[in-house]
Amino acid sequence: MNSTFPTATHTSTRVDSEPSTFIFPNLLDDFQYPLRQNPHCDPVSRASEQWLLNGARLVEPESTAFLQMDAGALTAACYPDADALHFRVCVDFLNFIFTIDDWMEFGIIDARGARESCISALRDPINFHTEELAAKMCKSYFSRFKMTGGPGCTERFIQAMDLFFIALAQQVDDHAQGRTLDLKSYITLRRDTVCCKGVFALIEYAAQIDLPGEVVSHPVFVAMEEAANDHLSWVNDIFSYNKEQSRHDTHNIVPVLMLEQGLDLQGAADYTGRLIADSVKRFEDNRGILPLWGEEIDKQVALYVEGLQNWMVGSLHWHYDCLRYAGENGHVINQDQTMKLLPKTAL
């Protein structure tokens, strides 16, 4: 359960100009979890995309950018065994959360106001009345979630979304003030801004299980969730870094490491690669000491742990394929490991 950090091996050096490229960490070669796909992906994902386009009232160029993300492919890899009904709720949620993240990042909606209306919608999706688009979409997907979601799973999802909105509000404030967090504070905040706790609750929902409190509060179980969360966060950060550095956005582990560890860009990228590998090791180390709770509960725990594993491998491969993160060059990154930096926008 220890989460010590690797030793930094690259230090910053004085240079006459900013780097134009960096070598991307090799993330696939030693990652052996099986990648599977949900057979309901194509028809359900297309229906979900239309649901989001209508519910969010997206127009060009936002609608094309949304469709290029292909959240259905991510959902299919992360919930490969979900039936069509449960898969639809999962893909609706992922389409929703990516859209909400963009809306808050670009100031289209206020994080604190969205928290109030969306959490109210989740608490009572049938009787809560609103005209706000985000909350109306919450009512839609969560009214279907509650038809089969267990009470523990339901409450964990709502709590996760509350933490997500709180963390996003802080992220927006940090960006507005030009503030870069220290590593410990960043990791704590990132575990909520990435919304893994919400999608992990969907593992229970999709598998139609409801884990007891004694399991979800156990320190080894928590450590496994944190390791999976960190893996997803840092994979997303290394893929997001190029676009975010062009916008002077420092809510990313790469600039956090550069500032705190005194690293140059290449050193921070290498360090991030080691953190990603370390998160897999932490996950497996804790899997090896996971307690037993009895046959029925152990079956549920095994399904949930497999779900965490599916998220780790599914998200990694999706980032390489996704136009949102790797652009047209995802497979090129995988082959020669070089990322060409985008020019910075004017402040």
Short mmCIF file of C-alpha atoms in Angstrom, two decimals:
data_model
loop_
_atom_site.label_atom_id
_atom_site.label_comp_id
_atom_site.label_asym_id
_atom_site.label_seq_id
_atom_site.Cartn_x
_atom_site.Cartn_y
_atom_site.Cartn_z
CA MET A 1 0.00 0.00 0.00
CA ASN A 2 3.07 2.23 -0.05
CA SER A 3 2.97 5.02 -2.64
CA THR A 4 6.55 6.32 -2.61
CA PHE A 5 7.74 8.09 -5.73
CA PRO A 6 10.55 7.05 -8.10
CA THR A 7 13.84 8.93 -8.01
CA ALA A 8 14.20 11.77 -10.48
CA THR A 9 17.02 11.16 -12.96
CA HIS A 10 16.77 14.20 -15.25
CA THR A 11 17.30 17.72 -13.94
CA SER A 12 16.50 20.98 -15.61
CA THR A 13 19.22 22.60 -17.66
CA ARG A 14 19.65 26.10 -19.03
CA VAL A 15 18.64 26.23 -22.66
CA ASP A 16 18.33 29.05 -25.14
CA SER A 17 14.87 28.06 -26.32
CA GLU A 18 11.90 25.94 -25.34
CA PRO A 19 11.99 22.31 -26.52
CA SER A 20 10.00 21.53 -29.65
CA THR A 21 9.59 17.78 -29.01
CA PHE A 22 9.88 15.20 -26.28
CA ILE A 23 10.19 11.42 -26.25
CA PHE A 24 6.93 9.84 -25.18
CA PRO A 25 7.17 7.14 -22.47
CA ASN A 26 6.74 3.58 -23.71
CA LEU A 27 3.46 2.61 -22.07
CA LEU A 28 2.34 -0.47 -24.00
CA ASP A 29 5.19 -2.98 -24.24
CA ASP A 30 5.08 -4.28 -20.67
CA PHE A 31 1.34 -3.88 -20.13
CA GLN A 32 -0.17 -7.34 -20.38
CA TYR A 33 -3.83 -7.03 -19.30
CA PRO A 34 -6.22 -8.39 -21.95
CA LEU A 35 -8.13 -5.84 -24.02
CA ARG A 36 -11.75 -6.82 -24.72
CA GLN A 37 -14.68 -5.07 -26.40
CA ASN A 38 -18.38 -4.98 -25.59
CA PRO A 39 -20.41 -6.51 -28.46
CA HIS A 40 -23.11 -3.84 -28.09
CA CYS A 41 -20.66 -1.01 -28.79
CA ASP A 42 -21.62 0.28 -32.24
CA PRO A 43 -25.43 0.56 -32.15
CA VAL A 44 -25.62 1.69 -28.52
CA SER A 45 -22.75 4.18 -28.87
CA ARG A 46 -24.35 5.79 -31.94
CA ALA A 47 -27.65 6.16 -30.05
CA SER A 48 -25.83 7.66 -27.08
CA GLU A 49 -23.98 10.15 -29.27
CA GLN A 50 -27.31 11.38 -30.64
CA TRP A 51 -28.66 11.61 -27.08
CA LEU A 52 -25.73 13.84 -26.11
CA LEU A 53 -25.83 15.99 -29.23
CA ASN A 54 -29.52 16.66 -28.60
CA GLY A 55 -29.29 17.03 -24.83
CA ALA A 56 -26.25 19.35 -24.91
CA ARG A 57 -27.46 21.15 -28.06
CA LEU A 58 -24.00 20.92 -29.59
CA VAL A 59 -23.31 22.68 -32.88
CA GLU A 60 -20.23 22.89 -35.07
CA PRO A 61 -17.33 22.82 -34.41
CA GLU A 62 -18.15 21.36 -30.96
CA SER A 63 -20.25 18.52 -32.39
CA THR A 64 -17.43 17.26 -34.63
CA ALA A 65 -14.92 17.47 -31.77
CA PHE A 66 -17.32 15.51 -29.58
CA LEU A 67 -17.83 12.76 -32.16
CA GLN A 68 -14.07 12.45 -32.74
CA MET A 69 -13.64 11.58 -29.07
CA ASP A 70 -15.54 8.28 -29.53
CA ALA A 71 -16.37 7.69 -25.87
CA GLY A 72 -18.27 4.59 -26.97
CA ALA A 73 -15.00 2.85 -27.83
CA LEU A 74 -13.65 3.67 -24.37
CA THR A 75 -16.84 2.44 -22.71
CA ALA A 76 -16.77 -0.78 -24.72
CA ALA A 77 -13.25 -1.60 -23.52
CA CYS A 78 -13.96 -0.67 -19.90
CA TYR A 79 -17.31 -2.46 -19.53
CA PRO A 80 -16.90 -5.38 -21.97
CA ASP A 81 -19.44 -7.64 -20.24
CA ALA A 82 -22.28 -5.14 -19.68
CA ASP A 83 -25.60 -5.92 -21.33
CA ALA A 84 -27.06 -3.36 -23.73
CA LEU A 85 -29.22 -1.60 -21.11
CA HIS A 86 -26.37 -1.12 -18.62
CA PHE A 87 -23.86 -0.34 -21.36
CA ARG A 88 -26.11 2.48 -22.58
CA VAL A 89 -26.13 4.17 -19.17
CA CYS A 90 -22.34 3.86 -18.95
CA VAL A 91 -21.70 5.37 -22.38
CA ASP A 92 -24.27 8.13 -21.76
CA PHE A 93 -22.40 9.03 -18.59
CA LEU A 94 -19.00 9.11 -20.27
CA ASN A 95 -20.33 11.27 -23.11
CA PHE A 96 -21.87 13.54 -20.48
CA ILE A 97 -18.75 13.81 -18.32
CA PHE A 98 -16.41 14.68 -21.20
CA THR A 99 -18.85 17.37 -22.33
CA ILE A 100 -19.25 18.80 -18.84
CA ASP A 101 -15.48 18.87 -18.38
CA ASP A 102 -15.13 20.90 -21.57
CA TRP A 103 -17.96 23.25 -20.63
CA MET A 104 -16.38 24.05 -17.29
CA GLU A 105 -12.87 24.33 -18.70
CA PHE A 106 -13.97 26.94 -21.22
CA GLY A 107 -16.30 28.76 -18.83
CA ILE A 108 -19.54 27.78 -20.56
CA ILE A 109 -21.04 26.75 -17.23
CA ASP A 110 -20.01 27.46 -13.65
CA ALA A 111 -18.68 24.47 -11.70
CA ARG A 112 -20.38 25.46 -8.45
CA GLY A 113 -23.73 26.11 -10.08
CA ALA A 114 -23.47 22.86 -12.03
CA ARG A 115 -22.72 21.00 -8.82
CA GLU A 116 -25.88 22.27 -7.15
CA SER A 117 -28.22 21.43 -10.02
CA CYS A 118 -26.60 18.15 -11.06
CA ILE A 119 -26.37 16.71 -7.55
CA SER A 120 -30.03 17.65 -6.98
CA ALA A 121 -30.89 15.84 -10.21
CA LEU A 122 -28.97 12.76 -9.09
CA ARG A 123 -30.63 12.76 -5.68
CA ASP A 124 -34.12 12.83 -7.19
CA PRO A 125 -34.01 12.36 -10.97
CA ILE A 126 -37.77 11.94 -11.25
CA ASN A 127 -39.12 14.85 -9.21
CA PHE A 128 -36.34 17.46 -9.50
CA HIS A 129 -37.34 20.01 -12.15
CA THR A 130 -34.76 22.05 -14.03
CA GLU A 131 -34.16 23.69 -17.39
CA GLU A 132 -30.37 23.49 -17.12
CA LEU A 133 -28.98 21.21 -19.82
CA ALA A 134 -26.41 19.44 -17.64
CA ALA A 135 -28.93 18.64 -14.91
CA LYS A 136 -31.51 17.45 -17.45
CA MET A 137 -28.96 14.99 -18.84
CA CYS A 138 -28.25 13.81 -15.28
CA LYS A 139 -31.96 13.18 -14.80
CA SER A 140 -32.03 11.15 -17.99
CA TYR A 141 -29.14 8.75 -17.41
CA PHE A 142 -29.54 8.48 -13.63
CA SER A 143 -33.25 7.68 -13.67
CA ARG A 144 -32.23 4.63 -15.71
CA PHE A 145 -29.27 3.90 -13.42
CA LYS A 146 -31.55 3.79 -10.37
CA MET A 147 -33.77 1.11 -11.91
CA THR A 148 -31.14 -1.56 -11.13
CA GLY A 149 -28.32 0.16 -9.22
CA GLY A 150 -27.88 -1.04 -5.64
CA PRO A 151 -28.14 1.44 -2.72
CA GLY A 152 -24.43 1.37 -1.89
CA CYS A 153 -23.40 1.72 -5.51
CA THR A 154 -25.91 4.54 -6.02
CA GLU A 155 -24.64 6.51 -3.04
CA ARG A 156 -21.01 6.00 -4.04
CA PHE A 157 -21.77 7.37 -7.50
CA ILE A 158 -23.47 10.49 -6.14
CA GLN A 159 -20.66 11.13 -3.66
CA ALA A 160 -18.10 10.68 -6.43
CA MET A 161 -19.88 13.24 -8.59
CA ASP A 162 -20.02 15.71 -5.71
CA LEU A 163 -16.25 15.37 -5.26
CA PHE A 164 -15.79 15.77 -9.02
CA PHE A 165 -17.64 19.09 -9.15
CA ILE A 166 -15.85 20.41 -6.04
CA ALA A 167 -12.46 19.47 -7.51
CA LEU A 168 -13.26 20.98 -10.90
CA ALA A 169 -14.18 24.27 -9.25
CA GLN A 170 -10.76 24.31 -7.58
CA GLN A 171 -9.06 23.43 -10.87
CA VAL A 172 -10.78 26.35 -12.58
CA ASP A 173 -9.72 28.69 -9.75
CA ASP A 174 -6.12 27.43 -9.85
CA HIS A 175 -5.93 28.02 -13.60
CA ALA A 176 -7.40 31.52 -13.32
CA GLN A 177 -4.78 32.41 -10.69
CA GLY A 178 -1.89 30.78 -12.57
CA ARG A 179 -1.27 28.44 -9.64
CA THR A 180 0.69 25.17 -10.00
CA LEU A 181 0.10 22.75 -7.11
CA ASP A 182 2.76 20.77 -5.28
CA LEU A 183 2.85 17.06 -6.15
CA LYS A 184 0.98 15.77 -3.09
CA SER A 185 -1.81 18.33 -3.44
CA TYR A 186 -2.04 17.71 -7.17
CA ILE A 187 -2.42 13.95 -6.78
CA THR A 188 -5.18 14.43 -4.21
CA LEU A 189 -7.07 16.85 -6.46
CA ARG A 190 -6.45 14.83 -9.64
CA ARG A 191 -8.02 11.72 -8.15
CA ASP A 192 -11.29 13.67 -8.18
CA THR A 193 -11.00 15.80 -11.34
CA VAL A 194 -10.44 12.67 -13.44
CA CYS A 195 -13.82 11.32 -12.22
CA CYS A 196 -12.51 7.78 -11.77
CA LYS A 197 -14.56 7.34 -8.62
CA GLY A 198 -17.71 7.84 -10.67
CA VAL A 199 -16.76 5.42 -13.43
CA PHE A 200 -15.61 2.90 -10.81
CA ALA A 201 -19.10 3.00 -9.27
CA LEU A 202 -20.36 2.14 -12.74
CA ILE A 203 -18.31 -1.08 -12.56
CA GLU A 204 -20.68 -2.22 -9.80
CA TYR A 205 -23.70 -0.98 -11.74
CA ALA A 206 -22.69 -2.72 -14.99
CA ALA A 207 -21.92 -5.99 -13.18
CA GLN A 208 -25.15 -5.67 -11.16
CA ILE A 209 -23.35 -6.01 -7.82
CA ASP A 210 -23.39 -3.86 -4.68
CA LEU A 211 -20.23 -4.16 -2.58
CA PRO A 212 -20.65 -4.01 1.22
CA GLY A 213 -19.13 -1.19 3.24
CA GLU A 214 -16.60 -3.47 4.93
CA VAL A 215 -15.08 -4.15 1.50
CA VAL A 216 -15.02 -0.65 0.02
CA SER A 217 -13.51 0.81 3.21
CA HIS A 218 -10.76 -1.81 3.57
CA PRO A 219 -7.32 -0.18 3.16
CA VAL A 220 -6.08 -2.78 0.65
CA PHE A 221 -9.21 -2.33 -1.48
CA VAL A 222 -8.82 1.46 -1.27
CA ALA A 223 -5.15 1.17 -2.27
CA MET A 224 -6.12 -0.82 -5.37
CA GLU A 225 -8.66 1.84 -6.36
CA GLU A 226 -6.08 4.59 -5.83
CA ALA A 227 -3.49 2.75 -7.93
CA ALA A 228 -5.99 2.32 -10.78
CA ASN A 229 -7.08 5.96 -10.40
CA ASP A 230 -3.47 7.16 -10.57
CA HIS A 231 -2.80 5.05 -13.65
CA LEU A 232 -5.78 6.54 -15.46
CA SER A 233 -4.93 10.08 -14.30
CA TRP A 234 -1.29 10.01 -15.37
CA VAL A 235 -1.96 8.30 -18.69
CA ASN A 236 -4.48 11.05 -19.39
CA ASP A 237 -2.00 13.70 -18.25
CA ILE A 238 0.84 12.57 -20.51
CA PHE A 239 -1.50 12.44 -23.51
CA SER A 240 -3.12 15.77 -22.59
CA TYR A 241 0.14 17.58 -21.91
CA ASN A 242 0.75 18.80 -25.46
CA LYS A 243 -2.61 20.53 -25.84
CA GLU A 244 -2.58 21.79 -22.26
CA GLN A 245 0.91 23.29 -22.44
CA SER A 246 -0.17 25.19 -25.53
CA ARG A 247 -2.94 26.77 -23.40
CA HIS A 248 -0.63 27.42 -20.39
CA ASP A 249 -2.65 24.93 -18.32
CA THR A 250 -0.67 23.45 -15.42
CA HIS A 251 -3.31 21.02 -14.06
CA ASN A 252 -1.15 18.17 -15.28
CA ILE A 253 1.48 16.05 -13.59
CA VAL A 254 4.18 17.00 -16.12
CA PRO A 255 4.47 20.72 -15.17
CA VAL A 256 3.91 19.79 -11.51
CA LEU A 257 6.97 17.51 -11.67
CA MET A 258 9.00 20.08 -13.58
CA LEU A 259 8.36 22.65 -10.86
CA GLU A 260 8.66 20.47 -7.77
CA GLN A 261 11.43 18.10 -8.86
CA GLY A 262 13.45 20.60 -10.89
CA LEU A 263 13.07 18.54 -14.05
CA ASP A 264 13.26 19.51 -17.68
CA LEU A 265 10.41 18.43 -19.95
CA GLN A 266 12.04 15.15 -20.93
CA GLY A 267 12.83 14.33 -17.34
CA ALA A 268 9.24 15.00 -16.28
CA ALA A 269 7.90 12.85 -19.14
CA ASP A 270 10.23 10.00 -18.15
CA TYR A 271 9.25 10.37 -14.51
CA THR A 272 5.57 10.24 -15.47
CA GLY A 273 6.22 7.02 -17.35
CA ARG A 274 7.78 5.51 -14.22
CA LEU A 275 4.84 6.67 -12.11
CA ILE A 276 2.46 4.95 -14.53
CA ALA A 277 4.47 1.71 -14.30
CA ASP A 278 4.60 2.05 -10.52
CA SER A 279 0.81 2.38 -10.34
CA VAL A 280 0.46 -1.01 -12.06
CA LYS A 281 2.91 -2.52 -9.58
CA ARG A 282 0.96 -1.07 -6.65
CA PHE A 283 -2.25 -2.46 -8.11
CA GLU A 284 -0.78 -5.94 -8.43
CA ASP A 285 0.97 -5.86 -5.03
CA ASN A 286 -2.32 -5.06 -3.34
CA ARG A 287 -4.23 -7.60 -5.42
CA GLY A 288 -1.90 -10.21 -3.90
CA ILE A 289 -2.87 -9.32 -0.33
CA LEU A 290 -6.57 -8.65 -0.86
CA PRO A 291 -8.53 -10.26 2.01
CA LEU A 292 -11.26 -12.84 1.65
CA TRP A 293 -14.80 -12.08 2.81
CA GLY A 294 -16.63 -15.29 1.91
CA GLU A 295 -17.58 -16.92 -1.38
CA GLU A 296 -20.45 -14.63 -2.44
CA ILE A 297 -18.71 -11.37 -1.61
CA ASP A 298 -15.40 -12.62 -3.04
CA LYS A 299 -17.12 -13.22 -6.40
CA GLN A 300 -18.33 -9.62 -6.40
CA VAL A 301 -14.89 -8.33 -5.42
CA ALA A 302 -13.31 -10.35 -8.24
CA LEU A 303 -15.72 -8.78 -10.75
CA TYR A 304 -14.93 -5.31 -9.44
CA VAL A 305 -11.15 -5.85 -9.53
CA GLU A 306 -11.46 -7.11 -13.09
CA GLY A 307 -13.41 -3.93 -13.82
CA LEU A 308 -10.57 -1.79 -12.48
CA GLN A 309 -8.17 -3.76 -14.68
CA ASN A 310 -10.42 -3.26 -17.70
CA TRP A 311 -10.37 0.48 -17.09
CA MET A 312 -6.57 0.56 -16.90
CA VAL A 313 -6.01 -1.31 -20.16
CA GLY A 314 -9.04 0.10 -21.97
CA SER A 315 -8.21 3.71 -21.21
CA LEU A 316 -4.57 3.28 -22.20
CA HIS A 317 -5.35 1.85 -25.64
CA TRP A 318 -8.15 4.35 -26.21
CA HIS A 319 -5.80 7.27 -25.62
CA TYR A 320 -3.52 6.03 -28.38
CA ASP A 321 -6.46 5.79 -30.79
CA CYS A 322 -8.44 8.87 -29.77
CA LEU A 323 -8.27 11.97 -31.98
CA ARG A 324 -8.98 14.13 -28.92
CA TYR A 325 -5.66 13.20 -27.31
CA ALA A 326 -3.26 11.74 -29.87
CA GLY A 327 -4.67 13.48 -32.95
CA GLU A 328 -3.85 11.73 -36.20
CA ASN A 329 -0.49 10.69 -34.76
CA GLY A 330 -1.48 8.17 -32.10
CA HIS A 331 0.10 5.21 -33.83
CA VAL A 332 3.13 7.31 -34.81
CA ILE A 333 3.68 8.10 -31.13
CA ASN A 334 3.58 4.39 -30.41
CA GLN A 335 6.19 3.63 -33.10
CA ASP A 336 8.85 6.34 -32.73
CA GLN A 337 7.75 7.75 -29.32
CA THR A 338 8.21 11.38 -30.43
CA MET A 339 5.66 14.07 -29.57
CA LYS A 340 5.95 17.39 -31.42
CA LEU A 341 4.82 20.28 -29.23
CA LEU A 342 2.07 22.61 -30.32
CA PRO A 343 2.89 26.35 -30.27
CA LYS A 344 1.73 28.22 -27.18
CA THR A 345 -1.22 30.54 -27.49
CA ALA A 346 -0.79 34.20 -26.60
CA LEU A 347 -1.61 35.03 -22.98
#
